[in-house]
mmCIF file of C-alpha atoms in Angstrom:
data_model
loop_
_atom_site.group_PDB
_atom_site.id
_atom_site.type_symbol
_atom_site.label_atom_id
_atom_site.label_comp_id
_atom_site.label_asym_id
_atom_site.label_seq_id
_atom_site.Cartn_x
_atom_site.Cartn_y
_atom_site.Cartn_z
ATOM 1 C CA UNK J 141 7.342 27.148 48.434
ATOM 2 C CA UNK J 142 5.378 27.887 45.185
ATOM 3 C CA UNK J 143 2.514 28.988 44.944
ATOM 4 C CA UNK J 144 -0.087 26.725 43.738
ATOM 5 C CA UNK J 145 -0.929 29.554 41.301
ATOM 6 C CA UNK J 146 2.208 29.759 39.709
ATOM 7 C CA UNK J 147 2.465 25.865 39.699
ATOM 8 C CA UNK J 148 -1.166 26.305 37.842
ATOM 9 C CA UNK J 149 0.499 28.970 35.243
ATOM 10 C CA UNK J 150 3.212 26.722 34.200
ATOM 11 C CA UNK J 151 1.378 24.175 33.702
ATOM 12 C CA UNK J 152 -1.406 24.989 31.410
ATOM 13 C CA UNK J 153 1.782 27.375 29.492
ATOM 14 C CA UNK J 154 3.326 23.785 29.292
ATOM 15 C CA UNK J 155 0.285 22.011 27.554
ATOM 16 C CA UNK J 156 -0.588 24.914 25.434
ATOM 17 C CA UNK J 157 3.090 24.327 23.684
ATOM 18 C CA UNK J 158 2.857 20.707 23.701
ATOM 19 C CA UNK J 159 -0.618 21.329 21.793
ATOM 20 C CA UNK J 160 0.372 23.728 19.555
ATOM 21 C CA UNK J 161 3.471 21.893 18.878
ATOM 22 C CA UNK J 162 1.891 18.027 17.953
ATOM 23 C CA UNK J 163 -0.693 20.098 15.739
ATOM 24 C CA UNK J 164 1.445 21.767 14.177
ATOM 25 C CA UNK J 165 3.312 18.938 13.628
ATOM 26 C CA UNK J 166 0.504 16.871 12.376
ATOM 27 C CA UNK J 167 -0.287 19.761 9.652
ATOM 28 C CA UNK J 168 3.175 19.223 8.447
ATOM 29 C CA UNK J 169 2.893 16.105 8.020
ATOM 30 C CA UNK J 170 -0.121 16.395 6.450
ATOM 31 C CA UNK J 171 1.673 18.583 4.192
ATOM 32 C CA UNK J 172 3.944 16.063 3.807
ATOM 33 C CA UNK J 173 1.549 13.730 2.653
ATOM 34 C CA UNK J 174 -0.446 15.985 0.435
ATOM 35 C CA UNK J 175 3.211 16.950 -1.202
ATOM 36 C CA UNK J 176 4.056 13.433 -1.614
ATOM 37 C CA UNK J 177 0.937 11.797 -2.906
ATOM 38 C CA UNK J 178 0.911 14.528 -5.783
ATOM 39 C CA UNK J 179 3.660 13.863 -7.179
ATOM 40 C CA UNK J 180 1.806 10.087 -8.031
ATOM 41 C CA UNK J 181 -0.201 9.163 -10.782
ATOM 42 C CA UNK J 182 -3.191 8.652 -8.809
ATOM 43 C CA UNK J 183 -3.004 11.470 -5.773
ATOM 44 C CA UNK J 184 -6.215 10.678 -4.379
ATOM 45 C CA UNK J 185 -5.517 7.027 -4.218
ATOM 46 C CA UNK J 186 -2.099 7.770 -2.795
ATOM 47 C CA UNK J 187 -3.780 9.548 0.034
ATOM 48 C CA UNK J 188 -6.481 7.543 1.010
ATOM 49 C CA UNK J 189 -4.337 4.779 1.277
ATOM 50 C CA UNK J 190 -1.651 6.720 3.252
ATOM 51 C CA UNK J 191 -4.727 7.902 5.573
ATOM 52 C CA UNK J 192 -5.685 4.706 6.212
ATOM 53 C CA UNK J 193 -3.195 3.873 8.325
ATOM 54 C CA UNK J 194 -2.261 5.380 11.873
ATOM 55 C CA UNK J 195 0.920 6.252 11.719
ATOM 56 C CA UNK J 196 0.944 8.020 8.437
ATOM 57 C CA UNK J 197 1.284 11.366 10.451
ATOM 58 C CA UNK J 198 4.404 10.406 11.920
ATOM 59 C CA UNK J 199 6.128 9.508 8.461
ATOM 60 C CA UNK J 200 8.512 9.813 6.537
ATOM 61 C CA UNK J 201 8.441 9.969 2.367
ATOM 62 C CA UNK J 202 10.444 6.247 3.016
ATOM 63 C CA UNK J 203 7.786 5.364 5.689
ATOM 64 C CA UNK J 204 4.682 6.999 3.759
ATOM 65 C CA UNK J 205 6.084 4.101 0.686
ATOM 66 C CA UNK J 206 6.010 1.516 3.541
ATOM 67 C CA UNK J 207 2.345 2.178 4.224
ATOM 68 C CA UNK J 208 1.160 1.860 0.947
ATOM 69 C CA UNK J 209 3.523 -1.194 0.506
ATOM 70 C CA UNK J 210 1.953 -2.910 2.852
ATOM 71 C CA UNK J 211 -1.585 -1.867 1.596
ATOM 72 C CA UNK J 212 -0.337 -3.336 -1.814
ATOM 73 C CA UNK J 213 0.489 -6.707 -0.421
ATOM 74 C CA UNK J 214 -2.237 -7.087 2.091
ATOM 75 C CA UNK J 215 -4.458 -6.181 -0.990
ATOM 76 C CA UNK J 216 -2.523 -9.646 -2.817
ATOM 77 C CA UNK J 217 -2.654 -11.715 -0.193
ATOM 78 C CA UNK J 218 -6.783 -10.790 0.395
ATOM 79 C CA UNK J 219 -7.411 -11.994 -3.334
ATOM 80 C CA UNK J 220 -5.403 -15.033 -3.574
ATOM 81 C CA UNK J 221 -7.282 -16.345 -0.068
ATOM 82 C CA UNK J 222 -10.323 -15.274 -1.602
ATOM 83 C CA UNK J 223 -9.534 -17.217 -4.797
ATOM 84 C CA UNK J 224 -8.529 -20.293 -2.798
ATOM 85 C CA UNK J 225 -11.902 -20.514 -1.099
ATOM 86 C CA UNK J 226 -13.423 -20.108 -4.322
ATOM 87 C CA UNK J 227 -12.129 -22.983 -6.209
ATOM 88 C CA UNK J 228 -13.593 -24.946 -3.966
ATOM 89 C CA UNK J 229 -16.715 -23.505 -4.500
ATOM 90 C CA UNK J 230 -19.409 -25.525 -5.836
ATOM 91 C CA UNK J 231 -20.364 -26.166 -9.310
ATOM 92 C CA UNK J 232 -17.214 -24.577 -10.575
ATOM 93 C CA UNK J 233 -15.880 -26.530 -13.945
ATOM 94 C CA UNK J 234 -12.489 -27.668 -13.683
ATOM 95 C CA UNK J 235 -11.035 -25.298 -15.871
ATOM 96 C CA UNK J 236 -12.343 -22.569 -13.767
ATOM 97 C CA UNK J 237 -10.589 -24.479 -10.563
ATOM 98 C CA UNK J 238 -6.798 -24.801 -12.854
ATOM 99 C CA UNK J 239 -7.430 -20.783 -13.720
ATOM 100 C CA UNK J 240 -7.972 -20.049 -9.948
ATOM 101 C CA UNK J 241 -5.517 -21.741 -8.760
ATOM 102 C CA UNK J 242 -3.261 -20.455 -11.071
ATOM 103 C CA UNK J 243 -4.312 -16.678 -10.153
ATOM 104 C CA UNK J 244 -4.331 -17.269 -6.475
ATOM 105 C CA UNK J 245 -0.745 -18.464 -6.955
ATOM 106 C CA UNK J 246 -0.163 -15.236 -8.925
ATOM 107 C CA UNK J 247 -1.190 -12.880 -6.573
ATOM 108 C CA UNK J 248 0.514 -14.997 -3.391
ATOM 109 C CA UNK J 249 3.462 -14.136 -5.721
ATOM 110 C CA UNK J 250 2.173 -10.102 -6.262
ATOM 111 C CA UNK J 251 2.266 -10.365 -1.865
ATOM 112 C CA UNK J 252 5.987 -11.342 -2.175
ATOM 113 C CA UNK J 253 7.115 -9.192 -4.234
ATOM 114 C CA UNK J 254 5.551 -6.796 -1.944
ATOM 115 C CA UNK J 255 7.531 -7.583 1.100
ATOM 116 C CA UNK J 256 10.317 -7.743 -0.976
ATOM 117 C CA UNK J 257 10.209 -4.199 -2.093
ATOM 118 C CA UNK J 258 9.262 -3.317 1.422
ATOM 119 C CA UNK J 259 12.458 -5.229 2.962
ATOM 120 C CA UNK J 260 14.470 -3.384 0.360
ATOM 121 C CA UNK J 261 12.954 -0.235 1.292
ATOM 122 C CA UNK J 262 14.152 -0.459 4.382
ATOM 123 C CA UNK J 263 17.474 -0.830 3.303
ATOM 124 C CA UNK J 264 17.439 2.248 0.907
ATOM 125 C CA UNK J 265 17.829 -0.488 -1.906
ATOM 126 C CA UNK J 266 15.151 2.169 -3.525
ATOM 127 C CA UNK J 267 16.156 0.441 -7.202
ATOM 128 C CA UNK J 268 15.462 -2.951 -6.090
ATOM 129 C CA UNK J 269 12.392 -1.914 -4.020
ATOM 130 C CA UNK J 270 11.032 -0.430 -7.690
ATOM 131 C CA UNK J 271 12.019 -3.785 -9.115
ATOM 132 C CA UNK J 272 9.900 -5.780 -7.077
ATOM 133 C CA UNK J 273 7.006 -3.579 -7.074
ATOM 134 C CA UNK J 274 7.490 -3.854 -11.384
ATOM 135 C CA UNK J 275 7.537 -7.715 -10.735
ATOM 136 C CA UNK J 276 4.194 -7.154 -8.241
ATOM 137 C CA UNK J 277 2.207 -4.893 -10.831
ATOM 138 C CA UNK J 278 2.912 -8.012 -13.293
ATOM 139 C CA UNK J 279 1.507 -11.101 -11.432
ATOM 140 C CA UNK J 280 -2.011 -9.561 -11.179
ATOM 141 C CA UNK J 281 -2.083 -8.766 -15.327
ATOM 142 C CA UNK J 282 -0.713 -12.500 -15.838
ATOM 143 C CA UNK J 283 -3.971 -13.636 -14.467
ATOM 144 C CA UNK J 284 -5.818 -11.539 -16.462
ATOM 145 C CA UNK J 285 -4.221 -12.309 -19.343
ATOM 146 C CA UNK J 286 -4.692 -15.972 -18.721
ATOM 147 C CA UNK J 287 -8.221 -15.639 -18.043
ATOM 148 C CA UNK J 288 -9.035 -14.206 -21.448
ATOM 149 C CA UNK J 289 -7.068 -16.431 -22.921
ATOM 150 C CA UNK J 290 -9.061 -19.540 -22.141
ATOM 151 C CA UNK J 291 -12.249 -20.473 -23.894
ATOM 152 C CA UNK J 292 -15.222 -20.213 -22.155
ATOM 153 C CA UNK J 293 -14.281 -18.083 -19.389
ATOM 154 C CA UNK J 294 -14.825 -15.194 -18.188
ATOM 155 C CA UNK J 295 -12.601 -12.838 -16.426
ATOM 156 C CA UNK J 296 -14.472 -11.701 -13.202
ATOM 157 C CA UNK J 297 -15.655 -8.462 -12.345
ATOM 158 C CA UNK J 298 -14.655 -8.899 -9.148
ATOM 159 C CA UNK J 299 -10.903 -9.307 -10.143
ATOM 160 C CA UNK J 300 -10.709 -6.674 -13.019
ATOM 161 C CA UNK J 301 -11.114 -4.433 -9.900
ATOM 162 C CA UNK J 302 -8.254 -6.213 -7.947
ATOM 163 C CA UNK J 303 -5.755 -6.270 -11.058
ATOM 164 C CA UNK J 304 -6.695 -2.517 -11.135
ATOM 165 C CA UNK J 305 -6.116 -1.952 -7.737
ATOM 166 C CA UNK J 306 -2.766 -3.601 -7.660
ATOM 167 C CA UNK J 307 -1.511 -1.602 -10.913
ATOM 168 C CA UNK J 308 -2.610 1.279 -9.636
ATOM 169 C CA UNK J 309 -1.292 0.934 -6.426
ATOM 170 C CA UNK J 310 2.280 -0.023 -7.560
ATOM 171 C CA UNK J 311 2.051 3.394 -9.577
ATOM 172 C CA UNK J 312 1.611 5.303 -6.802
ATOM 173 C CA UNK J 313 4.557 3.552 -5.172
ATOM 174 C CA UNK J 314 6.535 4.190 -8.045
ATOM 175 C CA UNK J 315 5.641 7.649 -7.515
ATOM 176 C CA UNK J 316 6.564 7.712 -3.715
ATOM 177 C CA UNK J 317 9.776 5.734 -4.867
ATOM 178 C CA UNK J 318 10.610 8.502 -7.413
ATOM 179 C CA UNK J 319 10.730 11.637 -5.065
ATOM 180 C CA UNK J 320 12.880 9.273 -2.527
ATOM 181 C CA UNK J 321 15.711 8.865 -5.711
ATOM 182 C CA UNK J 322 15.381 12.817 -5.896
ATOM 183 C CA UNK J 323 16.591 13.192 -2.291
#
């Protein structure tokens, strides 16, 4: 028989390892993080994004992409619901309704491109993952562009900040994508 001592010993041996072991594995993948997000054009972005998700401690470079991927397209799909429920807003002119429209279509088409680039991610098709994340970056700019191109509007605010989002967010992407060709 053992004694209840020694049971006690092994025990609390046991869980020190196991705690030592998941910390130190977290601080590596912190590391990994860190490593990975500087080598994109916007590092703090990069992180935040990567932190905002559970299971970024448990990634990968490939699965620290997916995160922000997803981020990316979730991002898309917010704005063009929230410019659907705004066309319908009222008092809005009717060109205003065609230009929303239009840019809720745009970014529903930034959100595909997304899971795209995340479905070819997971296939290590890392050049056509970049091309649908080019194709993603684009859709958001087209509204822009078609915004200021139309007299008598004006571009919001409130989607300046989303076309920046989305651009910048496909950079760091790029980024991610770039130290995954290195490997």
């Amino acid at each position: 028989m053992v004694p209840a001592s020694s049971f006690l010993l092994l025990f609390l041996s046991s869980l020190t390892y196991l705690l030592l072991h998941h910390f130190s594995l977290v601080a590596s993948d912190q590391d990994l993080i860190l490593k990975t997000c500087q080598s994109t054009q916007y590092p703090e972005l990069c992180i935040s994004t990567i932190n905002s998700d559970p299971l970024s401690n448990t990634s990968t470079t490939k699965g620290l992409a997916e995160i922000v991927i997803q981020k990316a397209e979730e991002s898309a799909s917010a704005t063009s619901l929230y410019l659907l429920n705004l066309q319908f807003k009222n008092g809005v002119s009717p060109v205003f309704q065609r230009m929303v429209r239009l840019c809720s279509e745009m970014y529903a088409n930034a959100s595909k491109a997304f899971d795209e680039s995340r479905k070819a991610l997971r296939i290590y098709q890392y050049n056509l993952a970049r091309l649908e994340v080019n194709a993603a970056k684009l859709y958001p700019k087209d509204c822009g562009d078609a915004f200021r191109g139309t007299t008598g509007l004006t571009y919001p605010a409130m989607l300046v900040k989303r076309e920046e989002l989305v651009e910048h967010l496909c950079d760091v992407i790029s980024g991610i994508l770039n130290v995954l060709f290195r490997f």
